[in-house]
Tab-separated table of C-alpha atoms in Angstrom:
chain	number	residue	atom	x	y	z
P	11	MET	CA	126.859	88.543	85.831
P	12	SER	CA	125.146	91.866	85.002
P	13	ARG	CA	125.794	94.941	87.054
P	14	LEU	CA	121.950	94.696	88.103
P	15	GLY	CA	122.691	91.190	89.121
P	16	GLU	CA	125.821	92.122	91.180
P	17	LEU	CA	123.894	94.788	93.004
P	18	GLY	CA	121.064	92.325	93.741
P	19	ALA	CA	123.553	89.856	95.347
P	20	LYS	CA	125.299	92.561	97.270
P	21	LEU	CA	122.055	93.887	98.638
P	22	TYR	CA	120.972	90.359	99.356
P	23	ARG	CA	124.250	89.563	101.222
P	24	GLY	CA	123.991	92.876	103.219
P	25	GLU	CA	127.104	94.206	101.653
P	26	VAL	CA	125.547	97.593	100.383
P	27	GLY	CA	121.989	98.992	101.191
P	28	TYR	CA	120.049	101.935	101.686
P	29	ASP	CA	118.528	103.023	104.984
P	30	PHE	CA	114.857	102.900	104.144
P	31	VAL	CA	113.827	102.296	107.701
P	32	GLY	CA	116.211	104.556	109.311
P	33	LYS	CA	114.838	107.518	107.091
P	34	ARG	CA	111.211	106.478	107.374
P	35	ARG	CA	109.949	109.690	108.797
P	36	PHE	CA	111.074	111.498	105.758
P	37	TRP	CA	109.298	109.040	103.584
P	38	TYR	CA	106.255	109.220	105.875
P	39	GLY	CA	106.067	112.966	105.075
P	40	VAL	CA	106.323	112.432	101.385
P	41	SER	CA	103.625	110.007	101.574
P	42	ILE	CA	101.346	112.291	103.774
P	43	LEU	CA	102.146	115.180	101.138
P	44	ILE	CA	101.029	113.061	98.183
P	45	THR	CA	98.063	111.736	100.018
P	46	ILE	CA	96.870	115.220	100.887
P	47	THR	CA	97.384	116.268	97.397
P	48	ALA	CA	95.188	113.556	96.241
P	49	ILE	CA	92.424	114.360	98.761
P	50	VAL	CA	92.392	117.969	97.854
P	51	GLY	CA	92.237	117.126	94.080
P	52	LEU	CA	89.303	114.948	95.002
P	53	ALA	CA	87.434	117.325	97.004
P	54	VAL	CA	88.057	120.282	94.655
P	55	ARG	CA	87.688	118.660	91.076
P	56	GLY	CA	85.560	115.400	92.046
P	57	LEU	CA	85.470	112.502	90.007
P	58	ASN	CA	84.419	112.541	86.249
P	59	MET	CA	81.723	109.972	86.533
P	60	GLY	CA	80.663	108.353	83.295
P	61	ILE	CA	77.280	107.896	82.112
P	62	GLU	CA	77.190	104.374	83.507
P	63	PHE	CA	76.928	105.889	86.956
P	64	GLN	CA	75.187	109.037	86.064
P	65	GLY	CA	72.802	107.891	83.326
P	66	GLY	CA	72.454	109.339	79.827
P	67	ALA	CA	72.682	108.423	76.257
P	68	VAL	CA	75.501	106.917	73.695
P	69	PHE	CA	75.315	107.681	70.257
P	70	THR	CA	77.057	105.727	67.811
P	71	THR	CA	77.434	107.258	64.267
P	72	PRO	CA	78.360	105.933	60.845
P	73	LYS	CA	81.436	107.205	59.027
P	74	THR	CA	81.603	111.145	58.892
P	75	SER	CA	83.829	113.706	57.651
P	76	VAL	CA	83.285	115.840	60.770
P	77	SER	CA	86.027	115.989	63.365
P	78	ALA	CA	85.664	114.969	66.954
P	79	SER	CA	86.140	118.496	68.338
P	80	GLN	CA	83.448	119.541	65.902
P	81	ALA	CA	81.054	116.857	66.821
P	82	GLU	CA	81.782	117.557	70.554
P	83	LYS	CA	80.698	120.995	70.131
P	84	VAL	CA	77.822	120.212	68.224
P	85	ALA	CA	76.647	117.558	70.732
P	86	GLU	CA	76.981	119.954	73.702
P	87	GLU	CA	75.235	122.687	72.002
P	88	ALA	CA	72.270	120.400	71.259
P	89	ALA	CA	72.103	118.739	74.515
P	90	GLY	CA	72.973	121.412	77.106
P	91	HIS	CA	75.312	119.015	78.633
P	92	ASP	CA	78.977	117.958	78.615
P	93	ALA	CA	79.647	115.467	75.877
P	94	ILE	CA	82.458	112.982	75.397
P	95	VAL	CA	83.245	111.997	71.629
P	96	GLN	CA	85.646	109.151	70.680
P	97	GLU	CA	86.501	108.374	67.110
P	98	LEU	CA	86.055	104.722	66.233
P	99	GLY	CA	87.895	102.609	63.790
P	100	THR	CA	85.220	102.663	61.297
P	101	GLY	CA	85.420	106.325	60.818
P	102	GLY	CA	82.277	106.871	62.913
P	103	MET	CA	82.165	108.323	66.472
P	104	ARG	CA	80.745	107.245	69.781
P	105	ILE	CA	79.133	110.522	71.362
P	106	GLN	CA	78.351	110.177	75.314
P	107	ILE	CA	75.813	112.649	76.820
P	108	SER	CA	74.954	112.512	80.576
P	109	ASN	CA	71.552	113.279	82.062
P	110	VAL	CA	69.566	112.400	78.833
P	111	ASP	CA	66.318	110.619	78.915
P	112	THR	CA	64.510	108.622	76.205
P	113	ALA	CA	62.462	111.878	75.176
P	114	LYS	CA	65.643	114.038	75.247
P	115	ALA	CA	67.576	111.325	73.062
P	116	ASP	CA	64.776	111.179	70.543
P	117	GLN	CA	65.278	114.906	69.872
P	118	LEU	CA	69.009	114.848	69.701
P	119	ARG	CA	69.119	112.125	67.171
P	120	PRO	CA	67.880	114.242	64.076
P	121	LEU	CA	69.842	117.081	65.221
P	122	LEU	CA	73.005	115.312	65.474
P	123	ALA	CA	72.431	113.710	61.884
P	124	GLN	CA	71.861	116.764	60.411
P	125	GLU	CA	75.125	118.315	61.811
P	126	LEU	CA	77.312	115.437	61.136
P	127	SER	CA	75.845	114.948	57.710
P	128	VAL	CA	74.600	111.322	58.270
P	129	LYS	CA	71.187	109.682	58.218
P	130	ALA	CA	69.180	109.699	61.377
P	131	GLU	CA	68.155	106.115	61.060
P	132	ASP	CA	71.891	105.217	60.938
P	133	ILE	CA	72.667	106.605	64.173
P	134	ASN	CA	72.362	104.060	67.076
P	135	ALA	CA	71.238	105.333	70.485
P	136	GLU	CA	71.638	103.693	73.790
P	137	LEU	CA	70.285	104.628	76.965
P	138	VAL	CA	71.830	104.026	80.320
P	139	GLY	CA	69.956	104.424	83.617
P	140	PRO	CA	71.755	105.545	86.703
P	141	SER	CA	70.310	102.718	88.619
P	142	TRP	CA	72.569	100.146	86.885
P	143	GLY	CA	75.610	102.276	87.570
P	144	GLU	CA	74.571	102.670	91.185
P	145	GLN	CA	74.446	98.959	91.374
P	146	ILE	CA	77.857	98.463	90.038
P	147	ALA	CA	79.306	100.991	92.588
P	148	ASN	CA	77.431	99.376	95.554
P	149	LYS	CA	78.979	95.900	94.226
P	150	ALA	CA	82.403	97.357	93.899
P	151	TRP	CA	82.375	98.636	97.284
P	152	THR	CA	80.972	95.337	98.614
P	153	GLY	CA	83.780	93.656	96.952
P	154	LEU	CA	86.401	96.157	98.229
P	155	GLY	CA	85.124	95.638	101.851
P	156	VAL	CA	85.224	91.871	101.500
P	157	PHE	CA	88.646	92.062	100.055
P	158	MET	CA	89.997	94.128	102.716
P	159	ILE	CA	88.683	91.946	105.816
P	160	LEU	CA	89.937	88.815	104.052
P	161	VAL	CA	93.303	90.288	103.469
P	162	VAL	CA	93.813	91.363	106.973
P	163	ILE	CA	92.593	87.934	108.395
P	164	TYR	CA	95.057	86.134	106.007
P	165	LEU	CA	98.160	88.381	106.949
P	166	ALA	CA	97.160	88.026	110.533
P	167	ILE	CA	97.304	84.431	110.527
P	168	ALA	CA	100.179	83.957	107.933
P	169	PHE	CA	102.271	86.587	109.760
P	170	GLU	CA	100.867	88.805	112.485
P	171	TRP	CA	98.460	91.467	113.166
P	172	ARG	CA	101.176	94.423	112.975
P	173	MET	CA	101.913	93.218	109.480
P	174	ALA	CA	98.272	93.020	108.519
P	175	LEU	CA	97.599	96.486	109.874
P	176	ALA	CA	100.637	97.831	107.891
P	177	ALA	CA	99.523	96.206	104.731
P	178	LEU	CA	96.071	97.684	105.266
P	179	ILE	CA	97.353	101.065	105.508
P	180	ALA	CA	99.532	100.649	102.636
P	181	LEU	CA	96.435	99.512	100.461
P	182	ILE	CA	94.336	102.558	101.524
P	183	HIS	CA	97.288	104.723	100.807
P	184	ASP	CA	97.611	103.179	97.196
P	185	LEU	CA	93.854	103.460	96.577
P	186	THR	CA	93.701	107.263	97.682
P	187	ILE	CA	96.681	108.059	95.522
P	188	THR	CA	95.042	106.321	92.553
P	189	VAL	CA	91.502	107.939	93.059
P	190	GLY	CA	93.313	111.574	93.593
P	191	VAL	CA	95.098	110.998	90.359
P	192	TYR	CA	91.734	110.282	88.423
P	193	ALA	CA	90.355	113.341	89.965
P	194	LEU	CA	93.613	115.753	88.991
P	195	VAL	CA	93.766	114.312	85.499
P	196	GLY	CA	89.945	114.404	84.899
P	197	PHE	CA	89.671	110.883	83.153
P	198	GLU	CA	86.214	109.516	83.122
P	199	VAL	CA	85.491	106.913	85.735
P	200	THR	CA	83.766	103.919	83.999
P	201	PRO	CA	83.171	100.296	85.054
P	202	GLY	CA	86.649	99.906	83.529
P	203	THR	CA	88.086	101.936	86.163
P	204	VAL	CA	86.464	99.986	88.885
P	205	ILE	CA	87.970	96.807	87.337
P	206	GLY	CA	91.395	98.504	87.327
P	207	LEU	CA	91.061	99.569	90.939
P	208	LEU	CA	90.125	96.000	92.154
P	209	THR	CA	92.871	94.562	90.140
P	210	ILE	CA	95.719	96.819	91.435
P	211	LEU	CA	94.814	95.576	95.097
P	212	GLY	CA	96.481	92.232	94.468
P	213	TYR	CA	99.545	93.825	92.739
P	214	SER	CA	99.752	96.267	95.683
P	215	LEU	CA	100.038	93.521	98.056
P	216	TYR	CA	102.460	91.415	96.072
P	217	ASP	CA	105.815	93.262	96.908
P	218	THR	CA	104.579	93.786	100.374
P	219	VAL	CA	104.032	89.989	101.209
P	220	VAL	CA	107.450	89.269	99.608
P	221	VAL	CA	109.226	91.608	101.952
P	222	PHE	CA	107.112	90.454	104.956
P	223	ASP	CA	108.084	86.926	104.086
P	224	SER	CA	111.719	87.682	104.106
P	225	LEU	CA	111.398	89.703	107.138
P	226	LYS	CA	109.479	86.678	109.050
P	227	GLU	CA	112.504	84.426	108.246
P	228	GLN	CA	115.141	86.881	109.328
P	229	THR	CA	113.418	87.632	112.725
P	230	LYS	CA	113.279	84.120	113.871
P	231	ASP	CA	114.923	84.054	117.240
P	232	LEU	CA	115.724	87.560	117.084
P	233	THR	CA	115.896	88.232	120.809
P	234	LYS	CA	118.568	85.558	121.338
P	235	GLN	CA	121.265	87.749	119.511
P	236	THR	CA	122.751	91.160	120.276
P	237	ARG	CA	123.956	92.081	116.738
P	238	PHE	CA	120.873	93.758	115.235
P	239	THR	CA	117.620	95.592	116.412
P	240	TYR	CA	114.271	94.688	114.632
P	241	SER	CA	114.481	97.914	112.484
P	242	GLU	CA	118.059	96.866	111.139
P	243	VAL	CA	116.644	93.527	110.142
P	244	ALA	CA	113.568	94.950	108.438
P	245	ASN	CA	115.735	97.255	106.507
P	246	ARG	CA	118.069	94.369	105.416
P	247	SER	CA	114.774	92.582	104.350
P	248	ILE	CA	113.703	95.236	102.067
P	249	ASN	CA	117.331	95.525	100.567
P	250	SER	CA	117.559	91.976	99.852
P	251	THR	CA	114.224	91.911	97.871
P	252	LEU	CA	114.779	95.390	96.372
P	253	VAL	CA	115.927	94.263	93.070
P	254	ARG	CA	113.260	91.796	92.773
P	255	SER	CA	110.814	94.122	93.653
P	256	ILE	CA	112.097	96.710	91.021
P	257	ASN	CA	112.205	94.068	88.345
P	258	THR	CA	108.635	92.712	88.742
P	259	THR	CA	107.129	96.312	88.994
P	260	VAL	CA	108.845	97.350	85.632
P	261	VAL	CA	107.921	94.253	83.982
P	262	ALA	CA	104.152	94.769	85.194
P	263	LEU	CA	104.438	98.620	84.085
P	264	LEU	CA	105.730	98.353	80.665
P	265	PRO	CA	102.647	96.521	79.051
P	266	VAL	CA	100.206	98.663	81.099
P	267	ALA	CA	102.304	101.663	79.938
P	268	GLY	CA	101.603	100.546	76.251
P	269	LEU	CA	98.092	100.492	76.850
P	270	LEU	CA	98.007	103.872	78.269
P	271	PHE	CA	100.134	105.838	76.150
P	272	ILE	CA	99.901	103.998	72.795
P	273	GLY	CA	96.323	102.531	72.959
P	274	GLY	CA	94.797	105.318	75.065
P	275	GLY	CA	97.061	108.361	73.852
P	276	VAL	CA	97.793	107.445	70.341
P	277	LEU	CA	94.934	105.270	69.162
P	278	GLY	CA	92.376	106.989	71.270
P	279	ALA	CA	90.738	103.855	72.783
P	280	GLY	CA	88.846	105.360	75.626
P	281	MET	CA	88.350	102.045	77.525
P	282	LEU	CA	91.940	101.392	77.397
P	283	ASN	CA	92.467	104.839	79.349
P	284	ASP	CA	89.883	103.756	81.897
P	285	ILE	CA	91.624	100.726	82.842
P	286	SER	CA	95.355	101.351	82.205
P	287	LEU	CA	95.609	104.706	84.114
P	288	SER	CA	94.284	102.952	87.412
P	289	LEU	CA	96.617	100.053	86.750
P	290	PHE	CA	99.590	102.203	86.012
P	291	VAL	CA	99.235	104.451	89.058
P	292	GLY	CA	98.052	101.727	91.322
P	293	LEU	CA	101.195	99.484	90.463
P	294	ALA	CA	103.582	102.384	90.942
P	295	ALA	CA	102.030	103.271	94.224
P	296	GLY	CA	101.997	99.606	95.365
P	297	ALA	CA	105.602	99.231	94.539
P	298	TYR	CA	106.315	102.646	96.477
P	299	SER	CA	104.186	101.641	99.663
P	300	SER	CA	105.627	98.271	100.158
P	301	ILE	CA	109.106	99.718	100.576
P	302	PHE	CA	108.623	102.871	102.154
P	303	ILE	CA	105.329	102.424	103.937
P	304	ALA	CA	104.330	98.955	104.881
P	305	THR	CA	107.608	97.654	106.215
P	306	PRO	CA	108.803	100.965	108.028
P	307	LEU	CA	105.391	100.763	109.652
P	308	VAL	CA	105.684	97.146	110.764
P	309	ALA	CA	109.182	98.168	112.272
P	310	ASP	CA	107.498	101.183	114.318
P	311	PHE	CA	105.064	98.823	115.535
P	312	LYS	CA	107.368	96.141	116.620
P	313	GLU	CA	109.996	98.395	118.207
P	314	ARG	CA	107.254	99.555	120.709
P	315	GLU	CA	107.092	95.815	122.294
P	316	PRO	CA	108.997	95.378	125.488
P	317	GLN	CA	111.037	92.570	124.229
P	318	MET	CA	112.113	94.733	121.223
P	319	LYS	CA	112.985	97.819	123.272
P	320	ALA	CA	115.274	95.311	125.410
P	321	LEU	CA	116.741	94.086	122.432
P	322	LYS	CA	117.657	97.401	121.003
P	323	LYS	CA	118.970	98.489	124.585
P	324	ARG	CA	121.307	95.386	124.589
P	325	VAL	CA	122.491	95.912	121.082
P	326	LEU	CA	123.299	99.634	121.488
P	327	ALA	CA	125.041	98.814	124.846
P	328	LYS	CA	127.293	96.010	123.330
P	329	ARG	CA	128.045	98.354	120.387
P	330	ALA	CA	129.080	101.092	122.842
P	331	GLN	CA	131.242	98.634	124.692
P	332	ALA	CA	132.842	97.611	121.470
P	333	THR	CA	133.590	101.228	120.441
P	334	ARG	CA	135.211	101.947	123.805
P	335	GLU	CA	137.301	98.908	123.573
P	336	THR	CA	138.337	99.743	120.029
P	337	GLU	CA	139.245	103.323	121.074
P	338	ALA	CA	141.294	102.084	124.084
P	339	GLY	CA	142.898	99.248	121.832
P	340	GLY	CA	146.038	101.315	121.254
P	341	PHE	CA	146.864	101.560	125.094
P	342	SER	CA	145.835	98.033	126.031
P	343	ASP	CA	149.292	96.589	125.925
P	344	GLY	CA	151.346	97.346	129.331
P	345	GLY	CA	154.719	97.800	127.343
P	346	ALA	CA	153.336	100.567	125.093
P	347	ARG	CA	152.237	102.557	128.437
P	348	ASP	CA	155.642	102.072	129.875
P	349	ALA	CA	157.191	103.522	126.787
P	350	ASP	CA	155.074	106.497	126.353
P	351	PRO	CA	153.444	107.252	129.603
P	352	ASP	CA	152.261	110.611	128.652
P	353	GLY	CA	150.495	109.387	125.480
P	354	THR	CA	152.346	111.885	123.339
P	355	GLN	CA	154.203	109.325	121.153
P	356	PRO	CA	152.428	106.660	118.892
P	357	ALA	CA	151.464	103.486	120.328
P	358	VAL	CA	153.979	100.669	119.604
P	359	VAL	CA	152.450	97.752	117.677
P	360	GLY	CA	154.002	94.408	117.295
P	361	PRO	CA	155.841	91.831	119.190
P	362	ARG	CA	157.655	92.784	122.347
P	363	SER	CA	161.072	91.823	121.016
P	364	GLN	CA	160.601	94.471	118.378
P	365	ARG	CA	160.028	97.272	120.833
P	366	GLY	CA	163.636	98.588	121.481
P	367	HIS	CA	164.341	99.712	117.948
P	368	GLY	CA	163.495	103.336	118.828
P	369	ARG	CA	166.051	103.619	121.502
P	370	SER	CA	169.698	105.231	120.818
P	371	SER	CA	172.423	102.702	119.912
P	372	GLY	CA	174.882	104.145	122.745
P	373	LYS	CA	176.400	101.728	125.275
P	374	ARG	CA	174.558	101.347	128.658
P	375	ARG	CA	176.136	102.994	131.510
């Protein structure tokens, strides 16, 4: 068995583990700090909305010797707006200019043809109206709302409402971080971004549901025992599924990282950037929130119940009693007390027949 497999087996059996739930306030603080950073980035920089949402024109040129940076400068000077230029595999370019109407597009085509040393009739121009992007945004918000409602209902039925609420908070956490990263990085928001954001919702819930399922199994008849509190069982559930969560997350992140860093970064495929960044950040945030946010929140919610408070009180009382008995264990034997009434000598351990070996060997008087 590999070392990772051995670690997973020990985590599953509870032989080793990290106190995720016990240190939840620290992780809450980390999450709040990250979320605030994302919100500030979103408020200060805003999202770089693509022409699908703002409206504009897309010019596709034939093969040209002009570089992408030169083409971007030419397009911005001609249009008076920011332009996004992407090199195509054919040697041509895709030039996006926002806030351009039909009349402006007709003026830009010959100017671009002249500067790029191509024929004007070879440049293909497509106009995108802002109403189309608005429809996409509205449908995306509708889909997100319906998804959230269905998730809460399902988790409340399959598990309980506290788990549903914790999962909802974790989802909002993941979406906020992902959108904030988009604002900070400055990547363009396109329909591909929307697809990526909606896709990560399911991935974000996957690890959370796995931990919740383990927690549900381990907390059956929990109040009938006095060994563990709810928080301790919740922490054990996280540790028992930790290696599985790490494995599934890494396996999912590897191809997405290939799309982001190779497809988008090296090959310069813009659409891959749009989808892969949202997937990459969302998958990582989802794995993080299932371990450090969702399950600790459930433990917080459950520990407020009267029966769980009573259970915790019984568990702590039993442990305190066991500690006192352990500390007094060295003096529980009557013979040991007689041999050392002042408690200055070590307590004698062993059968009574062996307790005279410490006396002097002289005759009795």
